[in-house]
Short mmCIF file of C-alpha atoms in Angstrom, two decimals:
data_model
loop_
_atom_site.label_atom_id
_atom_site.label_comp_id
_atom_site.label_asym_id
_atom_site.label_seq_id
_atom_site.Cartn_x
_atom_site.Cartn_y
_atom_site.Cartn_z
CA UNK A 120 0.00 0.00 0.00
CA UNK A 121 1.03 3.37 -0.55
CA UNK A 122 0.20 6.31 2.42
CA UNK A 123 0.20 9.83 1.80
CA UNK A 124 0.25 11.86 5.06
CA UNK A 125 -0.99 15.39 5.02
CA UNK A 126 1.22 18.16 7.46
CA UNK A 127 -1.14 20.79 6.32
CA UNK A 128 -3.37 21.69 3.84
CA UNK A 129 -2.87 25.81 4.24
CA UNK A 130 -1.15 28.20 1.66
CA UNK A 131 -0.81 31.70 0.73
CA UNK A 132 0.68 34.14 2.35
CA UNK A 133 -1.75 34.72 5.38
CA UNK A 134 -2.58 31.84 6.13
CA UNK A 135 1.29 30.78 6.46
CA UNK A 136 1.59 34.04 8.62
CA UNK A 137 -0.86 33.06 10.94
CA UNK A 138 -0.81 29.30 10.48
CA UNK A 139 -4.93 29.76 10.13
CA UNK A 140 -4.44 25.78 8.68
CA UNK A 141 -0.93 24.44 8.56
CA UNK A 142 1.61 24.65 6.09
CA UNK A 143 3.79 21.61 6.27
CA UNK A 144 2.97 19.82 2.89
CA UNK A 145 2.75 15.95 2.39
CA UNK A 146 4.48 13.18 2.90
CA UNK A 147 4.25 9.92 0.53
CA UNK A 148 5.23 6.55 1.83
CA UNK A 149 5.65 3.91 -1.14
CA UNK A 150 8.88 2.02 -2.05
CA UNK A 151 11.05 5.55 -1.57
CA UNK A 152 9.89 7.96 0.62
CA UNK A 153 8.87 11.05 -0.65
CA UNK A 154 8.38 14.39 0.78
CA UNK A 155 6.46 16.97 -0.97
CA UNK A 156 6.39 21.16 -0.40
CA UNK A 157 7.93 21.75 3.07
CA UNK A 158 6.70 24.78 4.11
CA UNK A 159 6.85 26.58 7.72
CA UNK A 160 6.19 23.76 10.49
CA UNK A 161 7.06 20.80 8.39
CA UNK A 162 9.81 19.15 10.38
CA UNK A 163 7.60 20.02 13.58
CA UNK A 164 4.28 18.38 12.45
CA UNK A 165 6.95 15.23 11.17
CA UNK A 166 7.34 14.77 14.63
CA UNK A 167 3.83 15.30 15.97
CA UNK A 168 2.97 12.46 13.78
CA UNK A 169 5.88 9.83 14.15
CA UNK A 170 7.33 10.75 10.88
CA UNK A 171 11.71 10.64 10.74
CA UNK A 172 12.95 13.08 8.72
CA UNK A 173 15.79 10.48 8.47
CA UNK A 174 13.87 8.47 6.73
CA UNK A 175 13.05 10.73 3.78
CA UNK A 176 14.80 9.43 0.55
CA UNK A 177 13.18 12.50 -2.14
CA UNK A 178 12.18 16.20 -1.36
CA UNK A 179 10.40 17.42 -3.98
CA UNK A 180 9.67 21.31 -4.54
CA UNK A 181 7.58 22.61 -6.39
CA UNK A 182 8.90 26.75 -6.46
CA UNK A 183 11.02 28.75 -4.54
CA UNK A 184 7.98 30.71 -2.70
CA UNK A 185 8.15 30.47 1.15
CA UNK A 186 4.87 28.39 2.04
CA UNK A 187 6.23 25.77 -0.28
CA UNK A 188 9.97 25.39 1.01
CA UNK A 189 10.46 27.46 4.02
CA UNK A 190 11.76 23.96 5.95
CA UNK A 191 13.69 22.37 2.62
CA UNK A 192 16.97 23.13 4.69
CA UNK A 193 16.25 21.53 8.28
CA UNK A 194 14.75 18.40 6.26
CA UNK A 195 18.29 18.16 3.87
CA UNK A 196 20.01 18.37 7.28
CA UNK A 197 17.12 14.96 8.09
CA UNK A 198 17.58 12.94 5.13
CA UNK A 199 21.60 13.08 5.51
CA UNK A 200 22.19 12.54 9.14
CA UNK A 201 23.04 16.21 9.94
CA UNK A 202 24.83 16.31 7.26
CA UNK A 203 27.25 13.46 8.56
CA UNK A 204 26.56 11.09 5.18
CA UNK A 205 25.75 12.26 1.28
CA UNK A 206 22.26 10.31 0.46
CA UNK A 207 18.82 11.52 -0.82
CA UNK A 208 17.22 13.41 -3.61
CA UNK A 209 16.11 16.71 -4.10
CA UNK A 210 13.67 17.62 -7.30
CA UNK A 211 12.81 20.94 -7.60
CA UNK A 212 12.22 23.72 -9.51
CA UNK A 213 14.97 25.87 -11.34
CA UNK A 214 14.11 28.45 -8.79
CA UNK A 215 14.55 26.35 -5.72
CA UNK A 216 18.07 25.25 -6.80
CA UNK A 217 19.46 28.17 -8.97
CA UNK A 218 17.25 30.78 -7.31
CA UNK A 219 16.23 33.79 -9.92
CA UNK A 220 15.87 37.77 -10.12
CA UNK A 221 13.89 37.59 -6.80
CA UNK A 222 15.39 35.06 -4.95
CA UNK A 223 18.53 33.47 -3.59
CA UNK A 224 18.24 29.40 -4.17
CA UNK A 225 16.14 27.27 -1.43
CA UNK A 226 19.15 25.51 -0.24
CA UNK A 227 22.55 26.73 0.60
CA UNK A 228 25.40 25.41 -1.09
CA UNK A 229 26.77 23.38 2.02
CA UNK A 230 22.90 21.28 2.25
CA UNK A 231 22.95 20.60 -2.00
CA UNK A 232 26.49 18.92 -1.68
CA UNK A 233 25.38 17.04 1.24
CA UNK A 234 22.75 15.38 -1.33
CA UNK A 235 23.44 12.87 -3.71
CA UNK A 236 21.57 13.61 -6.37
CA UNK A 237 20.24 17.70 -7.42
CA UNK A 238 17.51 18.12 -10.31
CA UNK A 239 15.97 20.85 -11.64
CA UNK A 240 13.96 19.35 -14.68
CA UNK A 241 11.33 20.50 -16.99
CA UNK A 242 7.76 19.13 -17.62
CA UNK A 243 8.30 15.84 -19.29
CA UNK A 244 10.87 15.00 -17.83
CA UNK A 245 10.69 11.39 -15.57
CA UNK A 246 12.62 10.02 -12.63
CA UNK A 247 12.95 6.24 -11.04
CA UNK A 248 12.02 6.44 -7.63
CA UNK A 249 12.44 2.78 -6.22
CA UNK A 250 9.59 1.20 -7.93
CA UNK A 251 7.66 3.83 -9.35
CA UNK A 252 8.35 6.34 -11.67
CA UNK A 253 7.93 10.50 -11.19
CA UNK A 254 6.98 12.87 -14.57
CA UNK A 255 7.43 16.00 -14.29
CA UNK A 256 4.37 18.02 -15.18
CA UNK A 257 3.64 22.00 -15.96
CA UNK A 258 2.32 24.73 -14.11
CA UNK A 259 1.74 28.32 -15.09
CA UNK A 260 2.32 30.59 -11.75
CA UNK A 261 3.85 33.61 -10.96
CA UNK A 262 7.00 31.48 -10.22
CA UNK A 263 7.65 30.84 -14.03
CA UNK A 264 9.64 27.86 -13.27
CA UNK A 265 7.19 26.23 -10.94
CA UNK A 266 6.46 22.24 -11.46
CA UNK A 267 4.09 19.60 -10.32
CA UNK A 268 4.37 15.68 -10.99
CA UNK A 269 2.92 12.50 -11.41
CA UNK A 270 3.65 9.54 -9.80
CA UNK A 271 2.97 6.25 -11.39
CA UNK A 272 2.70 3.38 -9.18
CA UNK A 273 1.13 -0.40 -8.98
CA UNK A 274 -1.83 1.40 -7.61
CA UNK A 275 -2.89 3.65 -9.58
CA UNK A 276 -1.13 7.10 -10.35
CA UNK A 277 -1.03 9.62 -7.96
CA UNK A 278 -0.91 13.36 -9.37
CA UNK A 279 0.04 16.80 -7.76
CA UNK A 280 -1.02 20.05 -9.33
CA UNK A 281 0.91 22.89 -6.77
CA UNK A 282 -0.18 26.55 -7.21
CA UNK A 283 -1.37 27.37 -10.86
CA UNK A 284 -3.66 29.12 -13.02
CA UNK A 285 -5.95 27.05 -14.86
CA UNK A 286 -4.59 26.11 -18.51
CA UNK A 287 -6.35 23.09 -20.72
CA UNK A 288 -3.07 21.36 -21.12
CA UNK A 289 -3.55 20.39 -17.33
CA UNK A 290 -6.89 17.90 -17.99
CA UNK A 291 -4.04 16.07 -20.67
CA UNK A 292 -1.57 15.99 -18.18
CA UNK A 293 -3.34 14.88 -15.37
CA UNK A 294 -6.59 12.61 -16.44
CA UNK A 295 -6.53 9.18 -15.69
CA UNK A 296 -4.64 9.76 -12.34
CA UNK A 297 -6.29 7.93 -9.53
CA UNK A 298 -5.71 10.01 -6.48
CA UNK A 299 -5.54 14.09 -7.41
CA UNK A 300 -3.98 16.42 -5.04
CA UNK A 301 -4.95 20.02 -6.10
CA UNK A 302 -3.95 23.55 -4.79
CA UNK A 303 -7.13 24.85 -4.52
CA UNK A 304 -6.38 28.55 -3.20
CA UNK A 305 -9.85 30.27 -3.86
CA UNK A 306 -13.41 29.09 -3.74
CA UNK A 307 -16.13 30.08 -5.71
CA UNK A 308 -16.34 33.53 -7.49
CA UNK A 309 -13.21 34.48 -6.21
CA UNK A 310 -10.51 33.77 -8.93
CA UNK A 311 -6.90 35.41 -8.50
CA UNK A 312 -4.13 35.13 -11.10
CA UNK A 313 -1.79 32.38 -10.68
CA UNK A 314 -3.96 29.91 -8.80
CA UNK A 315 -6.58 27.90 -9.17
CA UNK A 316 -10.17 28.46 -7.79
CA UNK A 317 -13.61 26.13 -7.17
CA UNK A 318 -15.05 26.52 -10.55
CA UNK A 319 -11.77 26.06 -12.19
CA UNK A 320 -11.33 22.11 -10.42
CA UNK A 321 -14.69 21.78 -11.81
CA UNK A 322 -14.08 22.65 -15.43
CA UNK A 323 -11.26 20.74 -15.49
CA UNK A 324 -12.16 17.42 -13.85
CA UNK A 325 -15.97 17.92 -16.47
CA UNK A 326 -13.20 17.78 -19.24
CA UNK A 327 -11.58 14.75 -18.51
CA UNK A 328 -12.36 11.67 -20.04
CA UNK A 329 -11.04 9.27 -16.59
CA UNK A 330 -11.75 11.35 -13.48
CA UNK A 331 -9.62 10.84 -10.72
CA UNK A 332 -11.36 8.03 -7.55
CA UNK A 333 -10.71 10.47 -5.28
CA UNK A 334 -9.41 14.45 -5.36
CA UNK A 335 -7.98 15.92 -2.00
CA UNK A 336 -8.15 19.67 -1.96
CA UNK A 337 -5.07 21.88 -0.60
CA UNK A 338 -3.31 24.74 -0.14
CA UNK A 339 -6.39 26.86 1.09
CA UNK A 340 -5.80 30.45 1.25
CA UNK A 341 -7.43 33.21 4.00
CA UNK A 342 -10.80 33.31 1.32
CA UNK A 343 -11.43 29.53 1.19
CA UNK A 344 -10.46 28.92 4.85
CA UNK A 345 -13.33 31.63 5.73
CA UNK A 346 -15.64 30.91 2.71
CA UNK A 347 -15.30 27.16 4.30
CA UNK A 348 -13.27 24.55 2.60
CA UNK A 349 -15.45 21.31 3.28
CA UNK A 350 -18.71 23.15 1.36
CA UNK A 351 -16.28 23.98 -1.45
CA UNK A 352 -15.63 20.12 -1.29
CA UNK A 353 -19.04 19.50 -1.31
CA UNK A 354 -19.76 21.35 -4.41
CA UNK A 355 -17.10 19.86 -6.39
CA UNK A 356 -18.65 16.15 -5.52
CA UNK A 357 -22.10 17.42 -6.40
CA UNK A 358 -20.87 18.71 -9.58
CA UNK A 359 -18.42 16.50 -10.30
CA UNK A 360 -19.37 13.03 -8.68
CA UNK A 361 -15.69 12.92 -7.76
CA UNK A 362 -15.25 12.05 -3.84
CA UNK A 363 -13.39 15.13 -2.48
CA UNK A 364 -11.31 15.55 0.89
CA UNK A 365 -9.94 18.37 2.70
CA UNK A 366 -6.63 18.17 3.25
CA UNK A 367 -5.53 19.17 7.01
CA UNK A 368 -2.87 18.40 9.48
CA UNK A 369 -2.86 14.20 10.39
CA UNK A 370 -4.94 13.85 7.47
CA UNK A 371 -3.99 10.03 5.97
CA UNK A 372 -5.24 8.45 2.55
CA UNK A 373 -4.14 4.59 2.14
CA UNK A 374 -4.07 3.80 -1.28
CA UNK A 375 -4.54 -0.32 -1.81
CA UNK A 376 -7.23 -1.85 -3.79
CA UNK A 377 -9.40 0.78 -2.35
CA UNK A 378 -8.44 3.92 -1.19
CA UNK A 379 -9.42 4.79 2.70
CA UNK A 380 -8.78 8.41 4.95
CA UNK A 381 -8.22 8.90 8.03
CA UNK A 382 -7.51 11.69 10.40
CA UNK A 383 -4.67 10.77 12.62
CA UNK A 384 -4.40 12.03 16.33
CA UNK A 385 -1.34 13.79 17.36
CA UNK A 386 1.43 11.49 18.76
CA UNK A 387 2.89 14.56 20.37
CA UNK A 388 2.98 17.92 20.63
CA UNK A 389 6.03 19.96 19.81
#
């Protein structure tokens, strides 16, 4: 089975600031371990939920903003022993390792040589991770060089679509996946450049011809966490007949033969 564990399902700049819903990312357990978008309280809310950053084998990033890779460093300093032995993967975006006009890189110098292997690929472009197998896929943000991915596995592929405006190309990219994690920042009638909204999910899961078994909404900005996340869920299943989760903090999706959630309680607190 393959587990994805949710450290937050929060994004945009005030909700990071006041940590309104949490902004850790996700973690996916299947042959390689996989961590996804560590953003502020990541390592923390690892902890809270009996999760060893030693035992991460890939960090993936998606773009060099802060609620996606504020903890990137602390989890490099994880995944290689405090920087005692070279081992693990990072995939990110151009921005994340080379930084751009805006931004110094994610990651010092001193935490990418303590990794074995650096990418910074375009969409396309695929990667062996144990026994499944990552493409790259696009994204059109204000972070030019922002990427998502899909990961195909025994189970089903499992798809990630990180901030974005909505573009057709995504419905080619992404249909057939069987679990769809989407950064839904906005909900309905509230559309913003750079990031997808409510009505915008809807369009594109209408246009594809295999909808997804399950789509988990997240990344919720200040207007969907007040506009209220779980009725923008709602909407989408109504619409949609899609089965659609909130992501939050502890919140766990098993993907076997079926696919079952589960909210986890905290371990401890940090």
């Amino acid at each position: 089975m393959i587990e994805i564990t949710f450290l937050g399902g929060g994004g945009g700049r005030f909700v990071t600031i006041t940590q309104a819903r949490a902004t850790g990312g996700f973690f996916i357990k299947a042959s390689k371990n996989i961590y996804v978008d560590p953003g502020p309280g990541a390592l923390v809310r690892m902890w809270r939920y009996k999760i060893d950053p030693r035992k991460i084998d890939v960090l993936f990033i998606s773009h060099r903003h802060t609620d996606h890779c504020n903890d990137a460093e602390v989890l490099v300093e994880g995944m290689t022993y405090g920087v005692t032995k070279k081992r693990g993967v990072l995939i990110g975006s151009r921005s994340v390792v080379h930084g751009d006009e805006n931004h110094t890189p994610a990651l010092s110098k001193y935490h990418l040589d303590a990794l074995e292997e650096v990418h910074a690929p375009n969409p396309g472009d695929r990667f062996k991770i144990g026994m499944e197998e990552m493409v790259i896929t696009p994204s059109i943000h204000s972070d030019p060089t922002t990427i998502g991915f899909r990961l195909k596995t025994s189970y089903g592929d499992i798809s990630y679509i990180p901030d974005t405006e909505y573009f057709e190309e995504l419905v080619e990219w992404h249909d057939g996946a069987r679990v769809l994690i989407a950064s839904v920042t906005r909900p309905r009638d509230m559309r913003i450049p750079y990031h997808l909204c409510t009505e915008d999910i809807v369009y594109m899961l209408k246009a594809m011809k295999q909808k997804p078994e399950v789509l988990i909404m997240t990344h919720a900005g200040m207007k969907m966490h007040f506009a209220g996340p779980y009725k923008e869920a709602q909407f989408i299943q109504n619409v949609t007949g899609v089965k659609t989760y909130v992501a939050k903090e502890g919140f766990r999706v098993t993907i076997g033969k079926d696919i079952t959630v589960k909210t986890l309680r905290p371990a401890r607190f940090v």
